[in-house]
Coordinates of C-alpha atoms and ligand atoms in Angstrom, one line a residue:
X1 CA 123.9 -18.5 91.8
X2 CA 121.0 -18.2 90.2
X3 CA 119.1 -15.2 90.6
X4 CA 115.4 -14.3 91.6
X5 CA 113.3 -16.4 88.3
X6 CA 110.0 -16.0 89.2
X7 CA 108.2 -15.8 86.0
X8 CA 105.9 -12.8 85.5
X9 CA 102.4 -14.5 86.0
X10 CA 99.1 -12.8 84.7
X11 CA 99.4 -9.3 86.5
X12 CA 96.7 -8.9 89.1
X13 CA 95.1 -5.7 87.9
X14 CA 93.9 -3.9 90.9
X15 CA 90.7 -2.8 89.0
X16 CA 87.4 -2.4 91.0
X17 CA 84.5 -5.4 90.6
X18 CA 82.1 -4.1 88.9
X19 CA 80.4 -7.4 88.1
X20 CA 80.0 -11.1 88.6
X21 CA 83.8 -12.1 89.7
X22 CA 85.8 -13.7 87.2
X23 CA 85.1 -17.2 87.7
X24 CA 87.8 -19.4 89.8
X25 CA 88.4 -21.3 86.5
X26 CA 89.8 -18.1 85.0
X27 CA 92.2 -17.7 87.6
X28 CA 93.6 -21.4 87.2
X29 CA 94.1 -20.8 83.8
X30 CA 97.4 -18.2 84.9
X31 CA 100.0 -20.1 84.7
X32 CA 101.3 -21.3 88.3
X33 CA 104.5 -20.0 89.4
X34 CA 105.2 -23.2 91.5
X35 CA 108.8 -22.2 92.8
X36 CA 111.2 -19.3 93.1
X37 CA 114.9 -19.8 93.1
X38 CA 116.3 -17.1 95.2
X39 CA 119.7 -15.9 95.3
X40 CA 120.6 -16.8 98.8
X41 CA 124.0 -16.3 98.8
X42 CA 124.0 -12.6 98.4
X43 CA 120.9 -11.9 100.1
X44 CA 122.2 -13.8 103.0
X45 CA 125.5 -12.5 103.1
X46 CA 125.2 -8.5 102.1
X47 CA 125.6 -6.6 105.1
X48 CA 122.8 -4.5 106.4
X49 CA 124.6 -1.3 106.0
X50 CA 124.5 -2.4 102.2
X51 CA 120.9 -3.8 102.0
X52 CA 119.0 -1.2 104.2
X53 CA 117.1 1.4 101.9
X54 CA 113.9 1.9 104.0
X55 CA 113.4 3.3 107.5
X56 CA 110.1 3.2 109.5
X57 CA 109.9 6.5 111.7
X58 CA 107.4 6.4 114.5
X59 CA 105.8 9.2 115.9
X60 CA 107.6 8.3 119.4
X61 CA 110.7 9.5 117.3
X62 CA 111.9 6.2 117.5
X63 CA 113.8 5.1 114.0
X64 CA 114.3 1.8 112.0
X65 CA 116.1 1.2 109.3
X66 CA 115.4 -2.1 107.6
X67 CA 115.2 -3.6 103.5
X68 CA 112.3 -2.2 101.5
X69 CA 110.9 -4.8 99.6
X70 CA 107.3 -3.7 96.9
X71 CA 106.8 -0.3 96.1
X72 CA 109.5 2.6 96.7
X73 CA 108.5 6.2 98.4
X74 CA 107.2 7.3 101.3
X75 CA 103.8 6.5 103.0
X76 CA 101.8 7.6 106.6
X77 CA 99.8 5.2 108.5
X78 CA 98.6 3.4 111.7
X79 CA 101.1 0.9 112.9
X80 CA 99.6 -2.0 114.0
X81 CA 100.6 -5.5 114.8
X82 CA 98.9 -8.8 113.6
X83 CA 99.9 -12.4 114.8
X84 CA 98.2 -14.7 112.6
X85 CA 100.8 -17.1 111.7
X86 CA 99.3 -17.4 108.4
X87 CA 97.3 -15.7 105.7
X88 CA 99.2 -12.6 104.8
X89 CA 97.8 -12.3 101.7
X90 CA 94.2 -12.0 103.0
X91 CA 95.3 -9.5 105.3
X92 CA 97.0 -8.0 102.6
X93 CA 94.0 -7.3 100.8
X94 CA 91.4 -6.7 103.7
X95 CA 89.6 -3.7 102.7
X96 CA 89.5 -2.9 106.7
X97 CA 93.4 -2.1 106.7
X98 CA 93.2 1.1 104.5
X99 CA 95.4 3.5 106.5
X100 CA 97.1 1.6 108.2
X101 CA 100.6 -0.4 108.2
X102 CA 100.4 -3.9 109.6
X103 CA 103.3 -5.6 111.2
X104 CA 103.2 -8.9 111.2
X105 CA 104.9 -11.3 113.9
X106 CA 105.6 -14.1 112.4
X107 CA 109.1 -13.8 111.5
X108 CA 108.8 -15.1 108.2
X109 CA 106.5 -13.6 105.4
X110 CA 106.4 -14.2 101.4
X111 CA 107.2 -18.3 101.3
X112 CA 104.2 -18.9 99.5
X113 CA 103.9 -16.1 97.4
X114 CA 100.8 -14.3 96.2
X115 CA 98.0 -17.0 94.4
X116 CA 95.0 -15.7 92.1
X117 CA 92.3 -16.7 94.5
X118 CA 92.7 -15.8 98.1
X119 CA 92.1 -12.2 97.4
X120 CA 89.4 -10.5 100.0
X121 CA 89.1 -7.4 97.6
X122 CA 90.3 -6.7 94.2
X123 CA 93.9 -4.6 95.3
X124 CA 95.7 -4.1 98.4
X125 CA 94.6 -1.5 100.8
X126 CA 97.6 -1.6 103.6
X127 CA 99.9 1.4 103.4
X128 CA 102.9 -0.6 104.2
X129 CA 104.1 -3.8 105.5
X130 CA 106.7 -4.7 107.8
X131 CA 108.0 -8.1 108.4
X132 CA 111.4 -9.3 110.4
X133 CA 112.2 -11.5 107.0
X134 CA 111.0 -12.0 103.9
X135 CA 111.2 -15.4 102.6
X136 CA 113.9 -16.2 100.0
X137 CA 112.1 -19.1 99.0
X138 CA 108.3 -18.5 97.7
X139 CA 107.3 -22.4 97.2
X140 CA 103.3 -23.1 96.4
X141 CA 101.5 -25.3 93.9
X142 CA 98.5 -22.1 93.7
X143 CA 101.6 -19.2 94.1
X144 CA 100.9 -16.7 90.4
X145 CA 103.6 -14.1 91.7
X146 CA 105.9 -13.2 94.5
X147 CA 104.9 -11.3 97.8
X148 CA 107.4 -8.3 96.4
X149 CA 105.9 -8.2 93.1
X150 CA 102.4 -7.7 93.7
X151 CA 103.4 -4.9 96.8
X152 CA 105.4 -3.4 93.8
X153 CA 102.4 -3.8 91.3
X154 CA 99.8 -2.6 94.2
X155 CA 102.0 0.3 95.0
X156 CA 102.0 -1.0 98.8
X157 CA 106.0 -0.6 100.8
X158 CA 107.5 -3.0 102.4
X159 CA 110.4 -3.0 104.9
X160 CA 112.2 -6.6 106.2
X161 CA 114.6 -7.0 108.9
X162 CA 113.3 -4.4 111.0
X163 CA 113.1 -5.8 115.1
X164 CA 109.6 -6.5 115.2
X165 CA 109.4 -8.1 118.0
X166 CA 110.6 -4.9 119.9
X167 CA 108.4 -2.5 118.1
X168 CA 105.2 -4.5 119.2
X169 CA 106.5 -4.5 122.5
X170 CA 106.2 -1.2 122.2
X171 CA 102.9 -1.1 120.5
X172 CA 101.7 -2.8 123.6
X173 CA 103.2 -0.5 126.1
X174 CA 102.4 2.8 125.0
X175 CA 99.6 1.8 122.1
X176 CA 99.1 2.6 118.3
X177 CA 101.5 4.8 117.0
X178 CA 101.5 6.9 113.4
X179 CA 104.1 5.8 111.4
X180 CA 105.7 6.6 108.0
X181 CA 108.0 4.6 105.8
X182 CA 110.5 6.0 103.2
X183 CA 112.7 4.4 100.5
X184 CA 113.9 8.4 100.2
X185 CA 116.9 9.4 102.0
X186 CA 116.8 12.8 101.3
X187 CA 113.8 13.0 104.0
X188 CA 115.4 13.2 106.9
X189 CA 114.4 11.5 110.7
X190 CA 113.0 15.1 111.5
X191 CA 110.4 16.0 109.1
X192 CA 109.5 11.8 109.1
X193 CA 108.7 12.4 112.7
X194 CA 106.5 15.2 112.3
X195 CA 104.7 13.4 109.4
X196 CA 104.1 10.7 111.7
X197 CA 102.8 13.2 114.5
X198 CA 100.6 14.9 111.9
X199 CA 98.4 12.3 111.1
X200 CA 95.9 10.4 112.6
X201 CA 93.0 8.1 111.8
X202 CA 90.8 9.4 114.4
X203 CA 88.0 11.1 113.1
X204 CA 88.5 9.5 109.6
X205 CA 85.7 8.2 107.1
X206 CA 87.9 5.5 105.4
X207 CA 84.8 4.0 104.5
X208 CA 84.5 6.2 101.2
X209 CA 87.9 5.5 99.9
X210 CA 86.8 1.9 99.3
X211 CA 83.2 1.3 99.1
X212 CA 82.2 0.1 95.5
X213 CA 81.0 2.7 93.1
X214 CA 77.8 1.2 91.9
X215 CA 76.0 -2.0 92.7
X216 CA 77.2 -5.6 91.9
X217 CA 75.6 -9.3 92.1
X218 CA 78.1 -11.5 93.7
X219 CA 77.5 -15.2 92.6
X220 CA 80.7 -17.3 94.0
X221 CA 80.2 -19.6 97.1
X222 CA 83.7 -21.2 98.6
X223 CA 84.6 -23.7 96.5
X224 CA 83.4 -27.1 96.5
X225 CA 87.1 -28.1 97.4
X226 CA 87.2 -26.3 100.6
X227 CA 83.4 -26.5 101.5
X228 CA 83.6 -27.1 105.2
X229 CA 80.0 -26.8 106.5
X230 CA 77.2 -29.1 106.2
X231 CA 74.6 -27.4 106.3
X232 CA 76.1 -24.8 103.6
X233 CA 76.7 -27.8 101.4
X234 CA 72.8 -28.5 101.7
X235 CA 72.0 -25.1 101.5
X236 CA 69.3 -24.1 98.5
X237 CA 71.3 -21.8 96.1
X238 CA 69.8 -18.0 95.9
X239 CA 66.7 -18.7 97.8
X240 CA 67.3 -15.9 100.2
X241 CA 68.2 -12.3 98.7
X242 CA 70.7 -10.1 100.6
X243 CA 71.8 -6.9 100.1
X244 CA 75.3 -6.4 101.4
X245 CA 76.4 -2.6 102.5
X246 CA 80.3 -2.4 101.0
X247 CA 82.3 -0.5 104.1
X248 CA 84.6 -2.1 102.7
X249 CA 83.8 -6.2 102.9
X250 CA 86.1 -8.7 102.2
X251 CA 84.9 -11.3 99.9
X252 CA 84.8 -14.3 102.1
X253 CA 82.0 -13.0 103.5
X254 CA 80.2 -13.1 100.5
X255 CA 81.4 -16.3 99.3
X256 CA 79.8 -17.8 103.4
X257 CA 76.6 -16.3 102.5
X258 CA 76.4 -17.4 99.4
X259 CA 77.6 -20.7 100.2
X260 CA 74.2 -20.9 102.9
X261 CA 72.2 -20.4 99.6
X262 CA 71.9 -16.4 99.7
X263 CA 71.6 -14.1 96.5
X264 CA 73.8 -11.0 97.2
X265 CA 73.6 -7.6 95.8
X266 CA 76.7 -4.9 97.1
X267 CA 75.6 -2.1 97.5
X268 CA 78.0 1.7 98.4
X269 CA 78.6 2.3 101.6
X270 CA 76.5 5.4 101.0
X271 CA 73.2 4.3 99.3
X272 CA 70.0 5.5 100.9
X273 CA 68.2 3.3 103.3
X274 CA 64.9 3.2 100.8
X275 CA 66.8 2.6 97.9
X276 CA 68.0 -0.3 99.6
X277 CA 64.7 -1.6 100.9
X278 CA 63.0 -1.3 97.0
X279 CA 65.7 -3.7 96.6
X280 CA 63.0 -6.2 99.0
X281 CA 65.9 -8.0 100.8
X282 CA 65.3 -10.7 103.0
X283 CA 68.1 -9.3 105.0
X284 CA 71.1 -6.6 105.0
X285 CA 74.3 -7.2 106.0
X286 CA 76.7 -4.3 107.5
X287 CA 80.6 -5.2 106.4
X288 CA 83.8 -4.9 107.9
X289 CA 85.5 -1.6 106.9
X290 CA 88.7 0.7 107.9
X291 CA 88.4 3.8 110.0
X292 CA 86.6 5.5 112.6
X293 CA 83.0 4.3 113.2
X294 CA 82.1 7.4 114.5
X295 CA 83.2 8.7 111.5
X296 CA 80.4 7.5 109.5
X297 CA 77.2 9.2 110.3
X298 CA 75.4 8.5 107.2
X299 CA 75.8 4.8 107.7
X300 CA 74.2 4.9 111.3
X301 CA 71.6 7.0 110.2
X302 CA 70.7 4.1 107.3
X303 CA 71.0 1.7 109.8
X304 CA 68.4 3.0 112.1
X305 CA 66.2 3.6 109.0
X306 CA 67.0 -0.4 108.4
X307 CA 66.3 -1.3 112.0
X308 CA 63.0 -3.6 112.6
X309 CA 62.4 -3.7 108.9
X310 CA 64.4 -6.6 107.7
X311 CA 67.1 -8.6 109.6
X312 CA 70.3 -7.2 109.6
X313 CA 74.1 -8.5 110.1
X314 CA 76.8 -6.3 111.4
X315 CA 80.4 -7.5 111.1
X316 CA 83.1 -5.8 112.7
X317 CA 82.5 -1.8 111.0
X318 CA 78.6 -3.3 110.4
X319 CA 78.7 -4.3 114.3
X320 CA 80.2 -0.8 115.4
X321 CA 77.7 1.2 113.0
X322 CA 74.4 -0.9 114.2
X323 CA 76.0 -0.3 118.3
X324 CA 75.4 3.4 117.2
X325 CA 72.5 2.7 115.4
X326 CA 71.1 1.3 119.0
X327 CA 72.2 4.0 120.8
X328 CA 75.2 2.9 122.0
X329 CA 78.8 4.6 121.6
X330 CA 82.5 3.5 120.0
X331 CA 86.0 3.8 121.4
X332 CA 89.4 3.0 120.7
X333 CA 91.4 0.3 122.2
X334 CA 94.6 1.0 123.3
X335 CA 96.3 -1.5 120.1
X336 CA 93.5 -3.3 119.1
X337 CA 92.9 -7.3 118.4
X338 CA 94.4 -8.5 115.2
X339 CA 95.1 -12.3 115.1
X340 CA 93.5 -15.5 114.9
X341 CA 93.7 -16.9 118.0
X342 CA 91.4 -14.8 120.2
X343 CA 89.4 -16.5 122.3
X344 CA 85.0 -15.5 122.2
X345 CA 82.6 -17.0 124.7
X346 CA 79.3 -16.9 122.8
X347 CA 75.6 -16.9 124.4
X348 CA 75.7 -20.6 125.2
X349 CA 79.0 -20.3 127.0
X350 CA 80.6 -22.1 124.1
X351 CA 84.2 -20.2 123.8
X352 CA 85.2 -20.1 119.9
X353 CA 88.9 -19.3 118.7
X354 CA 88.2 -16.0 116.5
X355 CA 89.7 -14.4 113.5
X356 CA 90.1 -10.6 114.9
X357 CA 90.9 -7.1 112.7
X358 CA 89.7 -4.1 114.8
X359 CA 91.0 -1.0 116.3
X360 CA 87.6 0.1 117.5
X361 CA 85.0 -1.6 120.3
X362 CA 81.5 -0.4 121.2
X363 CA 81.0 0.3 124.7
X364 CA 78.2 -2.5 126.6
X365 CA 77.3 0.2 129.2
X366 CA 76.3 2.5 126.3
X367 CA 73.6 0.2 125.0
X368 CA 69.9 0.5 125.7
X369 CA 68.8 -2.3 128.0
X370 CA 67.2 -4.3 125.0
X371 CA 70.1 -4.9 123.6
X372 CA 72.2 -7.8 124.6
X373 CA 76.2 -8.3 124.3
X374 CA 75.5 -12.0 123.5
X375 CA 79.9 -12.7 122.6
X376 CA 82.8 -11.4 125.2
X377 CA 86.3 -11.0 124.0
X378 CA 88.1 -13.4 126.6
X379 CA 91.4 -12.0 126.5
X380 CA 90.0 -8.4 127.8
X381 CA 86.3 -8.5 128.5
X382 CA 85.2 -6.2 125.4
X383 CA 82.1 -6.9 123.5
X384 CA 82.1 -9.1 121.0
X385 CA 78.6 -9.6 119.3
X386 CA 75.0 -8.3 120.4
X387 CA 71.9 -9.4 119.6
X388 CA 68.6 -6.9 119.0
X389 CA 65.9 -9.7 119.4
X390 CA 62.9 -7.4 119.0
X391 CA 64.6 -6.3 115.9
X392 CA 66.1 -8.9 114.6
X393 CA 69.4 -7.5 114.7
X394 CA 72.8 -9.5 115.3
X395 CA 76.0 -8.8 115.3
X396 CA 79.4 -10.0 115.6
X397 CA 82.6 -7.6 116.5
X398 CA 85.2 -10.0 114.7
X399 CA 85.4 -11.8 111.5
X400 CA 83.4 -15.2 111.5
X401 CA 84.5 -15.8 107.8
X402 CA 87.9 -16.2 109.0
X403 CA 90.2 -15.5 105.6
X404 CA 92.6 -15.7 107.2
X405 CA 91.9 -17.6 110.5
X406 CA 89.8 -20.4 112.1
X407 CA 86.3 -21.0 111.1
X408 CA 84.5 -21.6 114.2
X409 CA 82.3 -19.0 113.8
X410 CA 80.9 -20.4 110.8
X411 CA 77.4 -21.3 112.1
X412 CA 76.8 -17.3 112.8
X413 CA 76.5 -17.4 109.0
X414 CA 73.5 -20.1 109.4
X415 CA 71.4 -18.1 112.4
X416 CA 71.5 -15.0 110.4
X417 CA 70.1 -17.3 107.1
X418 CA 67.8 -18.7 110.1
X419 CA 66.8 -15.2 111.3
X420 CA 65.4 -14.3 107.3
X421 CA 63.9 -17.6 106.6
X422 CA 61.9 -17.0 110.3
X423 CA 61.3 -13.6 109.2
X424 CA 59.9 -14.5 105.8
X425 CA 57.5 -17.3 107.0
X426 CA 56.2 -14.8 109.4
X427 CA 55.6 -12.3 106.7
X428 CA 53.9 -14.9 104.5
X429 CA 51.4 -16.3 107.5
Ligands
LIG501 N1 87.7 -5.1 110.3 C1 86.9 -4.0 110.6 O1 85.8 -3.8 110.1 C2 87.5 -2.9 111.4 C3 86.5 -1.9 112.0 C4 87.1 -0.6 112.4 N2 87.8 0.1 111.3 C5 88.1 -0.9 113.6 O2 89.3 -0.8 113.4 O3 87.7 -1.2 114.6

């Protein structure tokens, strides 16, 4: 049988932007790793007390052994469970996942490998996956490399054939537990179980671990292949200039704005509030990001210097740091929403399907009374999106540039380019 022959593509190096992107024409120049033969007959036949190498220890004390898969060693995190049924790879690389470990529901992960171009950051930020099976097959006309070897190169664990069905029932029951996964037996159940108990993400400024360094342009809209929206096809290129605060923001988010003809400079998570305004934006978006929000005072205190001075954009961390920044609080949820198939009713009562990634909410009774929850979370009543008219302020608690997920939230892309381009005519009357 022949064994695994996935040829060794172009490593993805898991260096940091700095600048412009390489272009998308660099990345088809790596040779395509179309297909993987696998070798099913032992995989399929060892038996588990053979092929199991890896437990996942939850803080509950509960114990699973399963088949570690990427990197070998041991890692703490936040379990929690996604069921998007595709797009692991862009969960894979979500900035907003950084200490955590995401399990993923659909049963079967890896068939079409890892490709050069639906990366959301430049590494993966996960500390572990678990999956109930990894493909044997990987199978894609874009795949550069196998799910296992870029975990392996990213330094991320994995661990297949655990019961994942049972552990999210358990997820759901009792909420998000600290975990820790191990490829070293010589740890035993014990001390994994007070790891897990140890450690928490409360509290924690993840933001910091993964904001850029310095500032960068970012030039790339989506490409003209998978261009959805009209009105970003007819969209003026770089006629509106937005700076982008990096919590940790997935690139989709900067290809959508720049497809609706913005200029965007990324900024750290950190950078003063003036320095960011000399920068004469026409807007500022707030990104998605991983950890606590109230962990972050230094962003909320930027975004109330922000506030009423430009229009601003808060997605997902950006829409928990401006809740704060108007006065309002954050809380946890008891396992969070991470899927794509969440139903949002916006302000016109028009419900959207939603691509969702958050642990954290901000609490609607906590906001001053000029604030607005203008989106609610359908499946448990949370907010979903305000709006700060007198400010010109909106925000959006999930991820309406999709990657992975459905794109119905597009057009929120277009009112904020609608919200500068109002604000800019005013300022030139
Ligand atoms: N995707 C995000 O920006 C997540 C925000 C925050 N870390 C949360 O878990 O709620």
């Amino acid at each position: 049988m022949a064994a695994i022959a996935v040829a060794q593509a172009a490593s993805l190096t898991s260096r940091r932007v700095q600048g412009p992107k390489p272009s998308a024409g660099a990345a088809r120049r790596v040779r395509p790793v179309r297909s993987a033969v696998v070798d099913v007959k032992s995989m399929a036949t060892e038996k588990p007390w053979k092929t199991h190498d890896c437990r996942l220890v939850l803080e509950d004390g509960s114990v699973w052994s399963g088949r570690s898969f990427g990197a070998k060693g041991t890692a703490v995190g936040e379990v929690v469970f996604n069921t998007s049924l595709s797009g692991y790879q862009e969960i894979l690389t979500d900035p907003s996942y950084a200490g955590q470990f995401v399990l993923f529901t659909c049963p079967e992960i890896g068939n079409v490998g890892i490709n050069l171009e639906d990366m959301e950051s430049t590494k993966a930020h996960m500390g572990g996956m678990l999956v109930r099976h990894l493909s044997l097959n990987v199978s894609n006309y874009r795949s550069a490399m196998s799910l296992p070897e870029y975990l392996e190169q990213q330094n991320v664990i994995g661990i297949s054939e655990i019961d994942t069905r049972a552990i999210t029932r358990r997820l759901r029951d009792t909420g998000c537990l600290n975990g820790v996964i191990t490829t070293d037996a010589a740890k035993t159940d014990d001390e994994l179980i007070a790891m897990a108990k140890g450690w928490t993400i409360v509290g924690k400024d993840m933001i910091s671990e993964v904001t850029c360094t310095e500032p960068y342009e970012w030039q790339d809209p989506t490409g003209a292949e998978w261009e959805f929206a009209a009105e970003a096809k007819a969209s003026t290129k770089g006629s509106l200039h937005v700076v982008a605060y990096d919590f940790g923001v997935k690139h989709n988010i900067m290809r959508r704005l720049a497809s609706y003809g913005c200029r965007i400079t990324v900024v750290p998570a950190s950078m003063p509030a003036a320095e960011v305004m000399a920068m004469e934006p026409d807007g500022i978006l707030f990104s998605n990001g991983p950890g606590d929000p109230s962990a972050v005072p230094y962003a909320v205190e930027n975004a109330k210097a922000i506030l009423g001075e430009v229009p601003v954009f808060g997605i997902c961390m950006g829409h928990q740091v401006l809740g704060q920044a108007f006065g309002g609080e954050t809380f946890k949820l008891k396992f969070g929403h991470h899927g794509g198939n969440h139903p949002v009713r916006g302000p016109t009562g028009r419900v959207e399907i939603s691509s969702q990634n958050h642990n954290f909410a901000v609490k609607p009774n906590s906001l001053p009374k000029e604030v607005e929850v203008s989106h609610i979370n359908l499946n448990d009543g949370t907010c979903a999106g305000m709006v700060y008219r007198e400010k010109r302020a909106m925000t959006i608690q999930y991820h309406p540039e999709a990657s992975p997920g459905p794109h119905d939230s597009d057009p929120c892309f277009e009112d904020f380019v609608h919200m500068m381009k109002a604000a800019k005519r005013e300022k030139a009357a």
